[in-house]
């Protein structure tokens, strides 16, 4: 369903697949965080993975949608993608940091019932930290390359 929504949003499979490809990459950060803290996979951490996918997709949409907007205004595509990554860096970092600091008390086990939600918080913190880097650096580069290859094939 998520792929279908992204394809409708971007009217293309390429950006939808690139955004979704960032999600499994972020799982590495989440699993590493669980491993470092010695936390087991459970229902709470599984819910964290679902939340993480939503956050990763949101970051990708914020950046690539702005790149398409700039391209529609007449900028060359590669320039539009680079500008979008630069301009959307601040909003992506702000939402990421707000999420990380908001989940920090749960990750530290502070407060009543925090132990139950600790795995969720750890998954989101570890995965979101890695996915922010992936979204800002690893998504724009292949997207520009794939777009360049598609344009050269049609020319």
CSV table of N, CA and C in Angstrom, one decimal:
chain,number,residue,atom,x,y,z
A,1,UNK,N,0.8,-1.2,0.0
A,1,UNK,CA,0.0,0.0,0.0
A,1,UNK,C,0.9,1.2,0.0
A,2,UNK,N,1.9,1.2,0.8
A,2,UNK,CA,2.8,2.4,0.9
A,2,UNK,C,3.5,2.7,-0.5
A,3,UNK,N,3.9,1.6,-1.2
A,3,UNK,CA,4.5,1.8,-2.5
A,3,UNK,C,3.5,2.5,-3.5
A,4,UNK,N,2.2,2.0,-3.4
A,4,UNK,CA,1.2,2.6,-4.3
A,4,UNK,C,1.0,4.1,-4.0
A,5,UNK,N,1.0,4.5,-2.7
A,5,UNK,CA,0.8,5.9,-2.3
A,5,UNK,C,2.0,6.7,-2.8
A,6,UNK,N,3.2,6.2,-2.7
A,6,UNK,CA,4.4,6.9,-3.2
A,6,UNK,C,4.4,7.0,-4.7
A,7,UNK,N,4.0,6.0,-5.4
A,7,UNK,CA,3.9,6.1,-6.9
A,7,UNK,C,2.9,7.1,-7.3
A,8,UNK,N,1.8,7.2,-6.6
A,8,UNK,CA,0.8,8.2,-7.0
A,8,UNK,C,1.3,9.6,-6.7
A,9,UNK,N,2.0,9.7,-5.5
A,9,UNK,CA,2.6,11.0,-5.1
A,9,UNK,C,3.6,11.5,-6.2
A,10,UNK,N,4.5,10.7,-6.6
A,10,UNK,CA,5.6,11.1,-7.5
A,10,UNK,C,5.3,10.8,-8.9
A,11,UNK,N,4.3,10.0,-9.2
A,11,UNK,CA,3.9,9.6,-10.6
A,11,UNK,C,5.1,8.9,-11.3
A,12,UNK,N,5.8,8.1,-10.5
A,12,UNK,CA,6.9,7.4,-11.0
A,12,UNK,C,7.3,6.3,-10.0
A,13,UNK,N,7.9,5.2,-10.5
A,13,UNK,CA,8.3,4.1,-9.6
A,13,UNK,C,9.7,4.4,-9.0
A,14,UNK,N,10.6,5.1,-9.7
A,14,UNK,CA,11.9,5.3,-9.3
A,14,UNK,C,12.0,6.0,-7.9
A,15,UNK,N,11.4,7.2,-7.7
A,15,UNK,CA,11.6,7.8,-6.4
A,15,UNK,C,10.9,7.0,-5.3
A,16,UNK,N,9.8,6.4,-5.6
A,16,UNK,CA,9.1,5.5,-4.6
A,16,UNK,C,9.9,4.4,-4.2
A,17,UNK,N,10.6,3.7,-5.1
A,17,UNK,CA,11.5,2.6,-4.7
A,17,UNK,C,12.7,3.1,-4.0
A,18,UNK,N,13.3,4.2,-4.3
A,18,UNK,CA,14.4,4.7,-3.6
A,18,UNK,C,14.1,5.1,-2.2
A,19,UNK,N,12.9,5.7,-2.0
A,19,UNK,CA,12.5,6.1,-0.6
A,19,UNK,C,12.3,4.8,0.2
A,20,UNK,N,11.6,3.8,-0.4
A,20,UNK,CA,11.4,2.6,0.3
A,20,UNK,C,12.7,1.8,0.6
A,21,UNK,N,13.7,1.9,-0.3
A,21,UNK,CA,14.9,1.2,-0.1
A,21,UNK,C,15.7,1.8,1.1
A,22,UNK,N,15.4,3.0,1.4
A,22,UNK,CA,16.1,3.6,2.6
A,22,UNK,C,15.6,3.0,3.9
A,23,UNK,N,14.3,2.5,3.9
A,23,UNK,CA,13.8,1.9,5.1
A,23,UNK,C,14.6,0.7,5.6
A,24,UNK,N,14.8,-0.3,4.7
A,24,UNK,CA,15.6,-1.5,5.2
A,24,UNK,C,17.0,-1.1,5.6
A,25,UNK,N,17.6,-0.1,5.0
A,25,UNK,CA,18.9,0.4,5.4
A,25,UNK,C,18.9,0.9,6.8
A,26,UNK,N,17.8,1.6,7.2
A,26,UNK,CA,17.7,2.1,8.5
A,26,UNK,C,17.5,1.0,9.6
A,27,UNK,N,17.0,-0.2,9.2
A,27,UNK,CA,16.9,-1.3,10.1
A,27,UNK,C,18.2,-1.7,10.7
A,28,UNK,N,19.3,-1.5,9.9
A,28,UNK,CA,20.7,-1.8,10.4
A,28,UNK,C,21.0,-1.0,11.7
A,29,UNK,N,20.7,0.3,11.6
A,29,UNK,CA,20.9,1.2,12.8
A,29,UNK,C,20.0,0.8,14.0
A,30,UNK,N,18.8,0.4,13.7
A,30,UNK,CA,17.9,-0.1,14.8
A,30,UNK,C,18.4,-1.4,15.4
A,31,UNK,N,18.8,-2.3,14.6
A,31,UNK,CA,19.3,-3.6,15.1
A,31,UNK,C,20.6,-3.4,15.9
A,32,UNK,N,21.4,-2.5,15.4
A,32,UNK,CA,22.7,-2.2,16.1
A,32,UNK,C,22.4,-1.6,17.5
A,33,UNK,N,21.4,-0.7,17.5
A,33,UNK,CA,21.1,-0.1,18.8
A,33,UNK,C,20.6,-1.2,19.8
A,34,UNK,N,19.7,-2.1,19.3
A,34,UNK,CA,19.2,-3.2,20.1
A,34,UNK,C,20.4,-4.1,20.6
A,35,UNK,N,21.3,-4.4,19.7
A,35,UNK,CA,22.5,-5.2,20.0
A,35,UNK,C,23.4,-4.6,21.1
A,36,UNK,N,23.6,-3.3,20.9
A,36,UNK,CA,24.5,-2.5,21.8
A,36,UNK,C,23.9,-2.5,23.2
A,37,UNK,N,22.6,-2.3,23.3
A,37,UNK,CA,21.9,-2.2,24.6
A,37,UNK,C,21.5,-3.5,25.2
A,38,UNK,N,21.7,-4.6,24.4
A,38,UNK,CA,21.3,-5.9,24.9
A,38,UNK,C,19.8,-6.1,25.0
A,39,UNK,N,19.1,-5.4,24.2
A,39,UNK,CA,17.6,-5.5,24.2
A,39,UNK,C,17.1,-6.5,23.2
A,40,UNK,N,16.1,-7.3,23.6
A,40,UNK,CA,15.6,-8.4,22.7
A,40,UNK,C,14.6,-7.8,21.8
A,41,UNK,N,14.4,-8.5,20.6
A,41,UNK,CA,13.3,-8.2,19.7
A,41,UNK,C,12.0,-8.6,20.4
A,42,UNK,N,11.0,-7.8,20.4
A,42,UNK,CA,9.7,-8.2,21.0
A,42,UNK,C,8.6,-7.4,20.2
A,43,UNK,N,7.4,-7.4,20.7
A,43,UNK,CA,6.3,-6.7,20.1
A,43,UNK,C,6.5,-5.2,20.1
A,44,UNK,N,7.1,-4.7,21.2
A,44,UNK,CA,7.3,-3.2,21.3
A,44,UNK,C,8.4,-2.8,20.2
A,45,UNK,N,9.4,-3.6,20.1
A,45,UNK,CA,10.4,-3.2,19.1
A,45,UNK,C,9.9,-3.4,17.7
A,46,UNK,N,9.0,-4.3,17.4
A,46,UNK,CA,8.4,-4.5,16.1
A,46,UNK,C,7.5,-3.3,15.8
A,47,UNK,N,6.8,-2.7,16.8
A,47,UNK,CA,6.1,-1.5,16.6
A,47,UNK,C,7.0,-0.3,16.3
A,48,UNK,N,8.2,-0.4,16.9
A,48,UNK,CA,9.2,0.6,16.6
A,48,UNK,C,9.7,0.6,15.1
A,49,UNK,N,9.8,-0.6,14.6
A,49,UNK,CA,10.2,-0.8,13.2
A,49,UNK,C,9.1,-0.2,12.3
A,50,UNK,N,7.8,-0.4,12.6
A,50,UNK,CA,6.7,0.2,11.8
A,50,UNK,C,6.8,1.7,11.9
A,51,UNK,N,7.0,2.2,13.1
A,51,UNK,CA,7.1,3.7,13.2
A,51,UNK,C,8.3,4.2,12.4
A,52,UNK,N,9.4,3.5,12.5
A,52,UNK,CA,10.6,3.9,11.8
A,52,UNK,C,10.4,4.0,10.3
A,53,UNK,N,9.7,3.0,9.7
A,53,UNK,CA,9.4,3.1,8.3
A,53,UNK,C,8.6,4.3,7.9
A,54,UNK,N,7.6,4.7,8.7
A,54,UNK,CA,6.9,5.9,8.5
A,54,UNK,C,7.7,7.2,8.5
A,55,UNK,N,8.6,7.2,9.5
A,55,UNK,CA,9.5,8.4,9.6
A,55,UNK,C,10.5,8.5,8.4
A,56,UNK,N,11.0,7.3,8.0
A,56,UNK,CA,12.0,7.3,6.9
A,56,UNK,C,11.3,7.8,5.6
A,57,UNK,N,10.1,7.3,5.4
A,57,UNK,CA,9.4,7.6,4.2
A,57,UNK,C,9.0,9.1,4.2
A,58,UNK,N,8.7,9.6,5.4
A,58,UNK,CA,8.3,11.1,5.5
A,58,UNK,C,9.5,11.9,5.1
A,59,UNK,N,10.7,11.6,5.6
A,59,UNK,CA,11.9,12.3,5.3
A,59,UNK,C,12.2,12.3,3.8
A,60,UNK,N,12.1,11.1,3.2
A,60,UNK,CA,12.3,11.0,1.7
A,60,UNK,C,11.3,11.8,0.9
A,61,UNK,N,10.1,11.8,1.4
A,61,UNK,CA,9.0,12.6,0.6
A,61,UNK,C,9.3,14.1,0.8
A,62,UNK,N,9.7,14.5,1.9
A,62,UNK,CA,10.0,16.0,2.2
A,62,UNK,C,11.1,16.4,1.2
A,63,UNK,N,12.1,15.6,1.0
A,63,UNK,CA,13.2,16.1,0.2
A,63,UNK,C,12.9,15.9,-1.3
A,64,UNK,N,12.4,14.8,-1.7
A,64,UNK,CA,12.2,14.5,-3.1
A,64,UNK,C,11.1,15.3,-3.7
A,65,UNK,N,10.1,15.6,-2.9
A,65,UNK,CA,9.0,16.4,-3.4
A,65,UNK,C,9.4,17.8,-3.7
A,66,UNK,N,10.3,18.3,-2.8
A,66,UNK,CA,10.8,19.7,-3.0
A,66,UNK,C,11.8,19.7,-4.2
A,67,UNK,N,12.5,18.6,-4.5
A,67,UNK,CA,13.4,18.5,-5.7
A,67,UNK,C,12.5,18.6,-6.9
A,68,UNK,N,11.4,17.9,-6.9
A,68,UNK,CA,10.5,17.9,-8.1
A,68,UNK,C,9.9,19.3,-8.3
A,69,UNK,N,9.6,20.0,-7.2
A,69,UNK,CA,9.0,21.3,-7.2
A,69,UNK,C,10.1,22.3,-7.9
A,70,UNK,N,11.3,22.2,-7.5
A,70,UNK,CA,12.4,23.0,-8.1
A,70,UNK,C,12.6,22.7,-9.5
A,71,UNK,N,12.5,21.4,-9.9
A,71,UNK,CA,12.7,21.0,-11.3
A,71,UNK,C,11.6,21.5,-12.1
A,72,UNK,N,10.3,21.5,-11.6
A,72,UNK,CA,9.2,22.0,-12.3
A,72,UNK,C,9.3,23.5,-12.6
A,73,UNK,N,10.0,24.2,-11.7
A,73,UNK,CA,10.3,25.7,-11.9
A,73,UNK,C,11.3,25.9,-12.9
A,74,UNK,N,12.0,24.9,-13.5
A,74,UNK,CA,12.9,25.1,-14.5
A,74,UNK,C,14.4,24.8,-14.2
A,75,UNK,N,14.7,24.4,-13.0
A,75,UNK,CA,16.1,24.1,-12.7
A,75,UNK,C,16.5,22.8,-13.2
A,76,UNK,N,17.7,22.6,-13.6
A,76,UNK,CA,18.2,21.3,-14.1
A,76,UNK,C,18.0,20.3,-12.9
A,77,UNK,N,17.7,19.0,-13.3
A,77,UNK,CA,17.3,18.1,-12.3
A,77,UNK,C,18.4,17.8,-11.2
A,78,UNK,N,19.6,17.7,-11.6
A,78,UNK,CA,20.7,17.4,-10.6
A,78,UNK,C,20.8,18.6,-9.7
A,79,UNK,N,20.7,19.8,-10.2
A,79,UNK,CA,20.8,21.0,-9.4
A,79,UNK,C,19.6,21.1,-8.4
A,80,UNK,N,18.4,20.7,-8.9
A,80,UNK,CA,17.2,20.7,-8.0
A,80,UNK,C,17.4,19.7,-6.9
A,81,UNK,N,17.9,18.5,-7.2
A,81,UNK,CA,18.1,17.5,-6.1
A,81,UNK,C,19.1,18.0,-5.1
A,82,UNK,N,20.2,18.5,-5.5
A,82,UNK,CA,21.2,19.0,-4.6
A,82,UNK,C,20.7,20.2,-3.8
A,83,UNK,N,19.9,21.1,-4.4
A,83,UNK,CA,19.3,22.2,-3.7
A,83,UNK,C,18.3,21.7,-2.7
A,84,UNK,N,17.5,20.8,-3.1
A,84,UNK,CA,16.5,20.2,-2.2
A,84,UNK,C,17.1,19.6,-0.9
A,85,UNK,N,18.2,18.9,-1.1
A,85,UNK,CA,18.9,18.2,0.0
A,85,UNK,C,19.4,19.3,1.0
A,86,UNK,N,19.9,20.4,0.4
A,86,UNK,CA,20.5,21.5,1.2
A,86,UNK,C,19.4,22.2,1.9
A,87,UNK,N,18.3,22.6,1.2
A,87,UNK,CA,17.2,23.4,1.8
A,87,UNK,C,16.4,22.5,2.8
A,88,UNK,N,16.2,21.3,2.5
A,88,UNK,CA,15.4,20.4,3.4
A,88,UNK,C,16.2,19.8,4.6
A,89,UNK,N,17.5,20.1,4.6
A,89,UNK,CA,18.3,19.5,5.7
A,89,UNK,C,17.8,20.0,7.0
A,90,UNK,N,17.6,21.3,7.2
A,90,UNK,CA,17.1,21.8,8.5
A,90,UNK,C,15.8,21.2,8.9
A,91,UNK,N,14.7,21.2,8.1
A,91,UNK,CA,13.5,20.6,8.6
A,91,UNK,C,13.6,19.1,8.9
A,92,UNK,N,14.4,18.4,8.1
A,92,UNK,CA,14.6,17.0,8.4
A,92,UNK,C,15.3,16.8,9.7
A,93,UNK,N,16.4,17.6,9.9
A,93,UNK,CA,17.1,17.4,11.2
A,93,UNK,C,16.3,17.9,12.4
A,94,UNK,N,15.5,18.9,12.2
A,94,UNK,CA,14.6,19.4,13.3
A,94,UNK,C,13.7,18.3,13.8
A,95,UNK,N,13.0,17.7,12.8
A,95,UNK,CA,12.0,16.7,13.2
A,95,UNK,C,12.7,15.4,13.7
A,96,UNK,N,13.9,15.1,13.2
A,96,UNK,CA,14.6,13.9,13.7
A,96,UNK,C,15.1,14.2,15.1
A,97,UNK,N,15.6,15.3,15.4
A,97,UNK,CA,16.1,15.6,16.7
A,97,UNK,C,15.0,15.7,17.7
A,98,UNK,N,13.8,16.3,17.3
A,98,UNK,CA,12.7,16.3,18.2
A,98,UNK,C,12.2,14.9,18.6
A,99,UNK,N,12.2,14.0,17.6
A,99,UNK,CA,11.8,12.7,17.8
A,99,UNK,C,12.8,12.0,18.7
A,100,UNK,N,14.1,12.1,18.4
A,100,UNK,CA,15.1,11.5,19.2
A,100,UNK,C,15.1,11.9,20.7
A,101,UNK,N,15.0,13.3,20.9
A,101,UNK,CA,15.0,13.8,22.3
A,101,UNK,C,13.6,13.4,23.0
A,102,UNK,N,12.6,13.4,22.2
A,102,UNK,CA,11.3,13.0,22.8
A,102,UNK,C,11.3,11.5,23.3
A,103,UNK,N,12.0,10.7,22.6
A,103,UNK,CA,12.0,9.2,22.9
A,103,UNK,C,13.2,8.9,23.9
A,104,UNK,N,14.0,9.9,24.2
A,104,UNK,CA,15.2,9.6,25.1
A,104,UNK,C,14.7,9.2,26.5
A,105,UNK,N,13.7,9.8,27.1
A,105,UNK,CA,13.3,9.3,28.4
A,105,UNK,C,12.8,7.8,28.4
A,106,UNK,N,12.1,7.4,27.3
A,106,UNK,CA,11.7,6.0,27.2
A,106,UNK,C,13.0,5.1,27.0
A,107,UNK,N,13.9,5.6,26.2
A,107,UNK,CA,15.1,4.8,26.0
A,107,UNK,C,15.9,4.6,27.2
A,108,UNK,N,15.9,5.6,28.1
A,108,UNK,CA,16.6,5.5,29.3
A,108,UNK,C,15.9,4.8,30.4
A,109,UNK,N,14.6,4.4,30.1
A,109,UNK,CA,13.8,3.7,31.1
A,109,UNK,C,13.2,4.6,32.2
A,110,UNK,N,13.1,5.9,32.0
A,110,UNK,CA,12.7,6.8,33.0
A,110,UNK,C,11.1,6.9,33.0
A,111,UNK,N,10.6,6.9,34.2
A,111,UNK,CA,9.1,7.1,34.3
A,111,UNK,C,8.4,5.7,34.4
A,112,UNK,N,7.1,5.8,34.8
A,112,UNK,CA,6.3,4.6,35.0
A,112,UNK,C,6.0,4.0,33.7
A,113,UNK,N,6.2,2.7,33.6
A,113,UNK,CA,5.9,1.9,32.3
A,113,UNK,C,6.9,2.1,31.2
A,114,UNK,N,8.0,2.8,31.4
A,114,UNK,CA,8.9,3.1,30.4
A,114,UNK,C,9.6,1.8,29.9
A,115,UNK,N,9.8,0.9,30.8
A,115,UNK,CA,10.5,-0.4,30.5
A,115,UNK,C,9.8,-1.1,29.4
A,116,UNK,N,8.4,-1.0,29.3
A,116,UNK,CA,7.7,-1.7,28.3
A,116,UNK,C,7.9,-1.1,26.9
A,117,UNK,N,8.1,0.2,26.9
A,117,UNK,CA,8.3,0.9,25.6
A,117,UNK,C,9.8,1.2,25.2
A,118,UNK,N,10.7,0.8,26.1
A,118,UNK,CA,12.1,1.0,25.8
A,118,UNK,C,12.6,0.4,24.5
A,119,UNK,N,12.2,-0.9,24.1
A,119,UNK,CA,12.6,-1.4,22.8
A,119,UNK,C,12.1,-0.6,21.6
A,120,UNK,N,10.9,0.0,21.7
A,120,UNK,CA,10.4,0.8,20.7
A,120,UNK,C,11.2,2.1,20.5
A,121,UNK,N,11.5,2.7,21.6
A,121,UNK,CA,12.4,3.9,21.6
A,121,UNK,C,13.8,3.6,21.1
A,122,UNK,N,14.3,2.5,21.5
A,122,UNK,CA,15.7,2.2,21.0
A,122,UNK,C,15.7,1.9,19.5
A,123,UNK,N,14.7,1.2,19.0
A,123,UNK,CA,14.6,1.0,17.6
A,123,UNK,C,14.5,2.3,16.8
A,124,UNK,N,13.6,3.1,17.2
A,124,UNK,CA,13.4,4.4,16.5
A,124,UNK,C,14.7,5.3,16.6
A,125,UNK,N,15.3,5.4,17.7
A,125,UNK,CA,16.5,6.2,17.9
A,125,UNK,C,17.6,5.7,17.0
A,126,UNK,N,17.9,4.4,17.0
A,126,UNK,CA,19.0,3.8,16.2
A,126,UNK,C,18.7,3.9,14.7
A,127,UNK,N,17.5,3.5,14.4
A,127,UNK,CA,17.1,3.5,12.9
A,127,UNK,C,17.0,4.9,12.4
A,128,UNK,N,16.5,5.9,13.1
A,128,UNK,CA,16.3,7.2,12.6
A,128,UNK,C,17.6,7.9,12.5
A,129,UNK,N,18.5,7.6,13.4
A,129,UNK,CA,19.9,8.3,13.3
A,129,UNK,C,20.5,7.8,11.9
A,130,UNK,N,20.5,6.6,11.6
A,130,UNK,CA,21.1,6.1,10.4
A,130,UNK,C,20.3,6.5,9.2
A,131,UNK,N,19.0,6.5,9.3
A,131,UNK,CA,18.2,6.8,8.1
A,131,UNK,C,18.2,8.3,7.7
A,132,UNK,N,18.5,9.1,8.6
A,132,UNK,CA,18.6,10.5,8.3
A,132,UNK,C,19.8,10.7,7.4
A,133,UNK,N,20.9,10.1,7.7
A,133,UNK,CA,22.1,10.1,6.9
A,133,UNK,C,21.8,9.5,5.5
A,134,UNK,N,21.1,8.4,5.5
A,134,UNK,CA,20.8,7.7,4.2
A,134,UNK,C,19.9,8.6,3.4
A,135,UNK,N,18.9,9.2,4.0
A,135,UNK,CA,18.0,10.0,3.2
A,135,UNK,C,18.7,11.3,2.6
A,136,UNK,N,19.6,11.9,3.4
A,136,UNK,CA,20.2,13.1,3.0
A,136,UNK,C,21.3,12.9,2.0
A,137,UNK,N,22.0,11.7,2.1
A,137,UNK,CA,23.2,11.5,1.2
A,137,UNK,C,23.0,10.3,0.2
A,138,UNK,N,22.4,9.2,0.6
A,138,UNK,CA,22.4,8.1,-0.2
A,138,UNK,C,21.2,8.0,-1.2
A,139,UNK,N,20.1,8.8,-0.9
A,139,UNK,CA,18.9,8.8,-1.8
A,139,UNK,C,19.2,9.8,-2.9
A,140,UNK,N,19.6,11.0,-2.7
A,140,UNK,CA,19.8,11.9,-3.8
A,140,UNK,C,20.7,11.5,-4.9
A,141,UNK,N,21.9,10.9,-4.5
A,141,UNK,CA,22.9,10.5,-5.5
A,141,UNK,C,22.4,9.5,-6.5
A,142,UNK,N,21.8,8.3,-6.0
A,142,UNK,CA,21.3,7.3,-7.0
A,142,UNK,C,20.1,7.9,-7.8
A,143,UNK,N,19.3,8.7,-7.2
A,143,UNK,CA,18.2,9.3,-7.9
A,143,UNK,C,18.6,10.1,-9.1
A,144,UNK,N,19.6,11.0,-8.8
A,144,UNK,CA,20.2,11.8,-9.9
A,144,UNK,C,20.8,10.9,-11.0
A,145,UNK,N,21.5,9.8,-10.6
A,145,UNK,CA,22.1,8.9,-11.6
A,145,UNK,C,21.1,8.2,-12.4
A,146,UNK,N,20.1,7.7,-11.7
A,146,UNK,CA,19.0,6.9,-12.4
A,146,UNK,C,18.2,7.8,-13.4
A,147,UNK,N,18.0,9.0,-12.9
A,147,UNK,CA,17.3,10.0,-13.8
A,147,UNK,C,18.1,10.4,-15.0
A,148,UNK,N,19.4,10.5,-14.8
A,148,UNK,CA,20.4,10.9,-15.9
A,148,UNK,C,20.4,9.7,-16.9
A,149,UNK,N,20.4,8.5,-16.4
A,149,UNK,CA,20.5,7.3,-17.3
A,149,UNK,C,19.1,7.2,-18.1
A,150,UNK,N,18.0,7.5,-17.4
A,150,UNK,CA,16.7,7.4,-18.1
A,150,UNK,C,16.6,8.5,-19.2
A,151,UNK,N,17.1,9.7,-18.9
A,151,UNK,CA,17.1,10.8,-19.9
A,151,UNK,C,18.0,10.5,-21.0
A,152,UNK,N,19.2,9.9,-20.8
A,152,UNK,CA,20.1,9.6,-21.9
A,152,UNK,C,19.6,8.5,-22.7
A,153,UNK,N,18.8,7.6,-22.1
A,153,UNK,CA,18.2,6.5,-22.9
A,153,UNK,C,17.1,6.9,-23.8
A,154,UNK,N,16.4,8.0,-23.4
A,154,UNK,CA,15.3,8.5,-24.2
A,154,UNK,C,15.8,9.5,-25.3
A,155,UNK,N,17.0,10.0,-25.1
A,155,UNK,CA,17.5,11.0,-26.0
A,155,UNK,C,18.1,10.4,-27.3
